[in-house]
Short mmCIF file of C-alpha atoms and ligand atoms in Angstrom, two decimals:
data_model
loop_
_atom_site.label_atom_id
_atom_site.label_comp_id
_atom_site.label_asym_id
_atom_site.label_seq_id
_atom_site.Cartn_x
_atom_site.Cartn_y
_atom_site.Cartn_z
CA UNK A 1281 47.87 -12.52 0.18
CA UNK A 1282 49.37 -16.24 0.23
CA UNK A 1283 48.49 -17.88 3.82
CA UNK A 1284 52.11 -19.08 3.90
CA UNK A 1285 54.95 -18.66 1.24
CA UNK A 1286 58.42 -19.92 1.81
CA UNK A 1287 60.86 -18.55 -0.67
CA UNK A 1288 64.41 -20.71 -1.49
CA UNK A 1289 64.47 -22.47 2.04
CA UNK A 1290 67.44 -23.74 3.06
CA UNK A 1291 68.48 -25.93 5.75
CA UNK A 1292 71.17 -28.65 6.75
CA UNK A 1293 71.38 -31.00 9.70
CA UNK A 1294 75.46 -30.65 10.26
CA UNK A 1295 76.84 -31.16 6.79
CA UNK A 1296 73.57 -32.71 5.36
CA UNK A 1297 71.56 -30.57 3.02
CA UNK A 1298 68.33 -31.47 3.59
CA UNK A 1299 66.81 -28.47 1.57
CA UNK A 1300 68.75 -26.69 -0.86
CA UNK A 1301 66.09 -23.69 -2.06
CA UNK A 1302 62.23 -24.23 -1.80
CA UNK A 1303 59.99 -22.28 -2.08
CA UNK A 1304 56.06 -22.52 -2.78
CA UNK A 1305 53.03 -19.93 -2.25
CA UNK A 1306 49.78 -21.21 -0.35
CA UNK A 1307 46.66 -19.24 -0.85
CA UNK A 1308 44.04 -19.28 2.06
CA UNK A 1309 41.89 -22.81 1.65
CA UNK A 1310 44.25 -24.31 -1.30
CA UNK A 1311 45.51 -27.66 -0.61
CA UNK A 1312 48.77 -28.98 -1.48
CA UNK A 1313 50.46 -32.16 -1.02
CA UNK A 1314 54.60 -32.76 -1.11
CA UNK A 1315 55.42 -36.27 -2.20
CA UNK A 1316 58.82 -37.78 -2.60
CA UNK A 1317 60.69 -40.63 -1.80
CA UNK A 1318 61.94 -41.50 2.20
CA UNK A 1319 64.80 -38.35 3.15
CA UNK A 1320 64.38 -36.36 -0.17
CA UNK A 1321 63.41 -33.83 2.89
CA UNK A 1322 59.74 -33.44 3.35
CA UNK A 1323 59.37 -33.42 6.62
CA UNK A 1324 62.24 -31.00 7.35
CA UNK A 1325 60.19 -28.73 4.90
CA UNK A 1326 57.35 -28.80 6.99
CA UNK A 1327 58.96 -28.08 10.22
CA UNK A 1328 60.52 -24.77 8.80
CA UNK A 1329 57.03 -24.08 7.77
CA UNK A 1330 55.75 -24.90 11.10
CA UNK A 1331 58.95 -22.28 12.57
CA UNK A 1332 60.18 -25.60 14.40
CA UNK A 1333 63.39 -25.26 12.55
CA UNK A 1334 64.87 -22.04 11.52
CA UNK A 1335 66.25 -21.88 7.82
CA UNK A 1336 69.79 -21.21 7.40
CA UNK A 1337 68.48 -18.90 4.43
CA UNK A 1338 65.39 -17.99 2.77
CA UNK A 1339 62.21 -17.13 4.23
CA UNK A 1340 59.34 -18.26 6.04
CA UNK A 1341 55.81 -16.36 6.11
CA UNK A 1342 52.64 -17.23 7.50
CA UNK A 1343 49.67 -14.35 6.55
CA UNK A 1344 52.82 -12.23 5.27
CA UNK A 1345 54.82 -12.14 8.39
CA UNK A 1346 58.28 -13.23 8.44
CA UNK A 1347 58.71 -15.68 11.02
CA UNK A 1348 62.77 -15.09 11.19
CA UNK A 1349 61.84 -11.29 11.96
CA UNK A 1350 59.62 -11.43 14.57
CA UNK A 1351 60.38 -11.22 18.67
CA UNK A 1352 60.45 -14.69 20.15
CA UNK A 1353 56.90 -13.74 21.71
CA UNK A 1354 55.46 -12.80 18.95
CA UNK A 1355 56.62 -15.74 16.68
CA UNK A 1356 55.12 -17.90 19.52
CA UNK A 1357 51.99 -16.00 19.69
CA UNK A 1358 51.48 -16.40 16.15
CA UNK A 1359 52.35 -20.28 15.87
CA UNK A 1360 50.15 -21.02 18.04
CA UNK A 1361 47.15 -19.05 17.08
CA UNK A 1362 47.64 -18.91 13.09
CA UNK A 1363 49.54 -22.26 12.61
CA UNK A 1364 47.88 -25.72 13.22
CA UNK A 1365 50.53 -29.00 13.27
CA UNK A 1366 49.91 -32.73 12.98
CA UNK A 1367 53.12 -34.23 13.86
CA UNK A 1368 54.00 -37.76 12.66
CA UNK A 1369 52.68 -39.78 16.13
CA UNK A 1370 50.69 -36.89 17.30
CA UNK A 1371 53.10 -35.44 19.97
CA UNK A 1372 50.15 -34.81 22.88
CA UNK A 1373 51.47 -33.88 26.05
CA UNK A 1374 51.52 -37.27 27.66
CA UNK A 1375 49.80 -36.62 31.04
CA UNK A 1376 47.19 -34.38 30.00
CA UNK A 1377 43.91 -35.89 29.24
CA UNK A 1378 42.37 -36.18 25.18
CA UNK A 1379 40.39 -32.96 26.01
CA UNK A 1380 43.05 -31.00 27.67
CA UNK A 1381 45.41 -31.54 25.11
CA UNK A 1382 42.90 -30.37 22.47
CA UNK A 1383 41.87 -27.55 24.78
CA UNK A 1384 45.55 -26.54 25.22
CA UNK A 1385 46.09 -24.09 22.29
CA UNK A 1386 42.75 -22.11 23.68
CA UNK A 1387 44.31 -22.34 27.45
CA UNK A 1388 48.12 -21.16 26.74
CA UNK A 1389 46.44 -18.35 24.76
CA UNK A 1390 44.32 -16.95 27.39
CA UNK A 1391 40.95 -18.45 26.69
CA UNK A 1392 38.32 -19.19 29.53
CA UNK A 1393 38.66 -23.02 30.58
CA UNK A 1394 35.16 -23.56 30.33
CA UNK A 1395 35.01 -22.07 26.63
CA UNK A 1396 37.89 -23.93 25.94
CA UNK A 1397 36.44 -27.05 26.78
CA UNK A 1398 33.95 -27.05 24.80
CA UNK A 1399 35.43 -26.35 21.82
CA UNK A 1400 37.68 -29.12 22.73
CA UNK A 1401 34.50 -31.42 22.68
CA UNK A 1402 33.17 -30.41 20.12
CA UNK A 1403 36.55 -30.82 18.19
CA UNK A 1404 36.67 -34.42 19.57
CA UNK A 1405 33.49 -35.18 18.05
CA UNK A 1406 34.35 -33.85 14.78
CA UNK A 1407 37.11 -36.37 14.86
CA UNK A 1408 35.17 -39.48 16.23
CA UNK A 1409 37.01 -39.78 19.77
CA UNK A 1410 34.54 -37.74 22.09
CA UNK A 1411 33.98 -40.99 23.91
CA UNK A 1412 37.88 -40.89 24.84
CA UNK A 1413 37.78 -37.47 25.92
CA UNK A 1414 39.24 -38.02 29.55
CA UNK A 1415 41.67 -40.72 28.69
CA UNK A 1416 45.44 -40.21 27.94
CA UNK A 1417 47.44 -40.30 25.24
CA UNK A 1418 49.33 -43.65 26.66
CA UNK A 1419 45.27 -45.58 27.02
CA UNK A 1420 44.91 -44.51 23.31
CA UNK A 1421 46.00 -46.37 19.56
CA UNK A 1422 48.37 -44.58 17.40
CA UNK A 1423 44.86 -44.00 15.31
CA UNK A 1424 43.07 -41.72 18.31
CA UNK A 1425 46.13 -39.92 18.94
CA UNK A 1426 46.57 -38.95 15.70
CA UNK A 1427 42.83 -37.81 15.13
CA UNK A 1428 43.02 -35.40 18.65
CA UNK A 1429 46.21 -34.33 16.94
CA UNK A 1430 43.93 -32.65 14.17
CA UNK A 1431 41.89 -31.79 16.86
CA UNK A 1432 44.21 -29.53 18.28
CA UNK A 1433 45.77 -28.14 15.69
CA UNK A 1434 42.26 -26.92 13.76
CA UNK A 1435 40.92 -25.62 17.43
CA UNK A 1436 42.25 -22.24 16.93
CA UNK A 1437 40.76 -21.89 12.86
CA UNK A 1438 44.22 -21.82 11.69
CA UNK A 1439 45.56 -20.08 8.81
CA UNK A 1440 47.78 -22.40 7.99
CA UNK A 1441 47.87 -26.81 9.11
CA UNK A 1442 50.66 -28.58 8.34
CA UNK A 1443 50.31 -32.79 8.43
CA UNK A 1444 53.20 -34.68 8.03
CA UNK A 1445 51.35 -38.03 7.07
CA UNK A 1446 48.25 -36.92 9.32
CA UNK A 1447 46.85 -40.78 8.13
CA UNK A 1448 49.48 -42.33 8.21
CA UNK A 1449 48.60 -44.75 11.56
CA UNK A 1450 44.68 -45.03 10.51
CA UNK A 1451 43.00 -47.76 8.37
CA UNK A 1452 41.27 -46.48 4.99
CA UNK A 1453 38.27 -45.56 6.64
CA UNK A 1454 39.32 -43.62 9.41
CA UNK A 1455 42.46 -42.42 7.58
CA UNK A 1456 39.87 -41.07 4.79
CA UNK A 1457 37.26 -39.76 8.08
CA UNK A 1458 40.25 -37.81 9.20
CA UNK A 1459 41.40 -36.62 5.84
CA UNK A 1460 37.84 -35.27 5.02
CA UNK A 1461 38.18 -33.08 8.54
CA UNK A 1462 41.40 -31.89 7.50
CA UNK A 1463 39.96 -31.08 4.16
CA UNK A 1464 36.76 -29.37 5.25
CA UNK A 1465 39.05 -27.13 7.64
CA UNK A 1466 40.54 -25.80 3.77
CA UNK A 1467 37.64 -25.88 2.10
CA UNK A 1468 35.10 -24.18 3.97
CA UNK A 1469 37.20 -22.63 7.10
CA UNK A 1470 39.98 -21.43 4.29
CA UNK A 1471 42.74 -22.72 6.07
CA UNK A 1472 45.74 -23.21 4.00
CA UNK A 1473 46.51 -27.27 4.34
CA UNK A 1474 50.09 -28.58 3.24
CA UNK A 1475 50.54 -32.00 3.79
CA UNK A 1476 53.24 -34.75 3.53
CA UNK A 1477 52.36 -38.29 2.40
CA UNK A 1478 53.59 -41.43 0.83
CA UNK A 1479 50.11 -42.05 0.14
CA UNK A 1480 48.52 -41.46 -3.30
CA UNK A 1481 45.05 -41.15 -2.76
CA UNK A 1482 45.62 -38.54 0.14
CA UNK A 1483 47.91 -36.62 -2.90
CA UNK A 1484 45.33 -37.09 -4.89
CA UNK A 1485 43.45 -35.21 -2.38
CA UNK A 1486 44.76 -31.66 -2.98
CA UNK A 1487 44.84 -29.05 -5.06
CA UNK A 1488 48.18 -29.62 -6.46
CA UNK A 1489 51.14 -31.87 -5.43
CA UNK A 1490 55.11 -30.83 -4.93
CA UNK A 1491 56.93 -33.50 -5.72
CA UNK A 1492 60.53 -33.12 -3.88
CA UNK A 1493 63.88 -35.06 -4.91
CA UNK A 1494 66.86 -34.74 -2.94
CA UNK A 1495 65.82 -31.24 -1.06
CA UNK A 1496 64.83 -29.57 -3.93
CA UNK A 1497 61.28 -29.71 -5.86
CA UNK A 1498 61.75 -31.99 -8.65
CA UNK A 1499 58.42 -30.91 -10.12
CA UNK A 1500 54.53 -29.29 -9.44
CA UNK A 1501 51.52 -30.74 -10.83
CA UNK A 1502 48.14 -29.19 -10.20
CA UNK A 1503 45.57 -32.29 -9.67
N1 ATP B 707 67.82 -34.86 13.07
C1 ATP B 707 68.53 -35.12 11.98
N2 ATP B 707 69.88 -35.15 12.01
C2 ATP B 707 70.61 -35.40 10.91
N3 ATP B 707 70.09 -35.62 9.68
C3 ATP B 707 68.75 -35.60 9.58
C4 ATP B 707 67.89 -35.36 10.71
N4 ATP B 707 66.60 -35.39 10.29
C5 ATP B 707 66.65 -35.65 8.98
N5 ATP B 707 67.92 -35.77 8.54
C6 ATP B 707 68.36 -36.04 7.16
O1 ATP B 707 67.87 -34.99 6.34
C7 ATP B 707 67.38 -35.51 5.10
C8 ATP B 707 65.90 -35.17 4.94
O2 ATP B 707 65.16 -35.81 5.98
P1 ATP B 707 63.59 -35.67 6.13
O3 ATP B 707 63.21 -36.38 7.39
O4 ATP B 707 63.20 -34.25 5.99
O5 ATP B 707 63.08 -36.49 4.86
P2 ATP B 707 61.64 -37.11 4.57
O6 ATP B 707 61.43 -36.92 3.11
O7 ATP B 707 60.64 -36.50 5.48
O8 ATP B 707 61.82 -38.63 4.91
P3 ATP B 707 60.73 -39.72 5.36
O9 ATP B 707 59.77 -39.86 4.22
O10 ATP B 707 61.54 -40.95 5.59
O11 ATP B 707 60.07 -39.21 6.63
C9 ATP B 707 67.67 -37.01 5.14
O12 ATP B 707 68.91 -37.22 4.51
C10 ATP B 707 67.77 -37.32 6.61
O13 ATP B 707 68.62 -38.42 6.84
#
């Protein structure tokens, strides 16, 4: 079973076709990056992944359940246990601190706080900010927020993470630290990793890349 398929996606801001009929398979623990130049519509694919937006047609599953047919609960339940995101400047809840924000996916989903917690640390570590743990998002550089970003979105073993330009605010050598985390969570947790980046060595990265012109893929090459 493909971790998440989408099949001819469409969606429009107002007038503005943003995606005009995409669709691409993910297997569990295959990595694939979508390329393509600024508003071709990249991110806007990856927040109708992520159920953020809903399509105006076409379909959206994640472990072969329809997002558009399931009961607002359930569709919540399941983005936030089978789904991991790393939004473009992190998007942590601004008063919580580093380790509550990790933690949160574990807490909203019924999780002992304790347990929670140290997952969350442990996360933290994995991404080189333990020593941050009780600051908040506002003390931290673009950089940290990003990496407890991943944090949080791999806490829950995912099925599916989806990075729009997850390294985009980090220097080589932490941007290539926090792809290799993002990587290992495919690799050898099987999560299905999509990810959107202008950057060529992340592409290079994956298993194959989806390049995207104009809201439509313009062509697939497996690396
Ligand atoms: N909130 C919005 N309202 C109206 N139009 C939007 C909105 N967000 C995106 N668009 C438009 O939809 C199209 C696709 O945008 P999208 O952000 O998905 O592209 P992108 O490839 O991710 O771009 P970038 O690389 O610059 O982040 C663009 O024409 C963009 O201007």
């Amino acid at each position: 079973m493909n971790a998440l398929a989408l099949e001819r996606v469409e969606y429009s801001y107002r007038r503005n076709a943003a995606l005009r009929g995409v669709s691409l398979q993910l297997k569990p623990g295959e990595v694939v990056a979508v390329t393509g130049a600024s508003g071709c519509g990249k991110s806007t694919l990856l927040h109708c992944a992520a159920g953020i937006l809903a399509p105006d047609a076409g379909t959206v599953q994640v472990d072969g359940q329809d997002l558009a047919a399931l009961p607002e609960e359930r569709r919540a339940a399941l983005r936030r246990t089978k789904i991991g995101i790393v939004l473009q400047f992190g998007q942590l809840v601004p008063d919580l601190p580093l380790v509550d924000n990790v933690a949160l996916p574990l807490l909203l989903g019924g999780h002992e706080r304790g347990e929670a917690h140290v997952s969350a640390m442990n996360w933290l570590e994995q991404v080189g900010i333990a020593d941050d743990a009780t600051a908040v998002p506002a003390e931290l550089s673009g950089g940290q927020t990003q990496r407890a970003a991943v944090a949080r979105a791999l806490i829950t073993g995912p099925s599916v993470v989806l990075a729009d330009e997850p390294t985009g605010s980090l220097d080589s050598r932490a941007g290539q630290e926090l792809l290799d985390v993002l990587l290992e969570a495919a690799r050898q947790r099987g999560s299905a990793l999509l990810m959107v980046t202008h950057d060529n060595l992340v592409a290079a990265s994956a298993d194959r890349e989806i390049r995207l012109r104009d809201g439509l893929i313009q062509h697939e090459v497996a690396l």
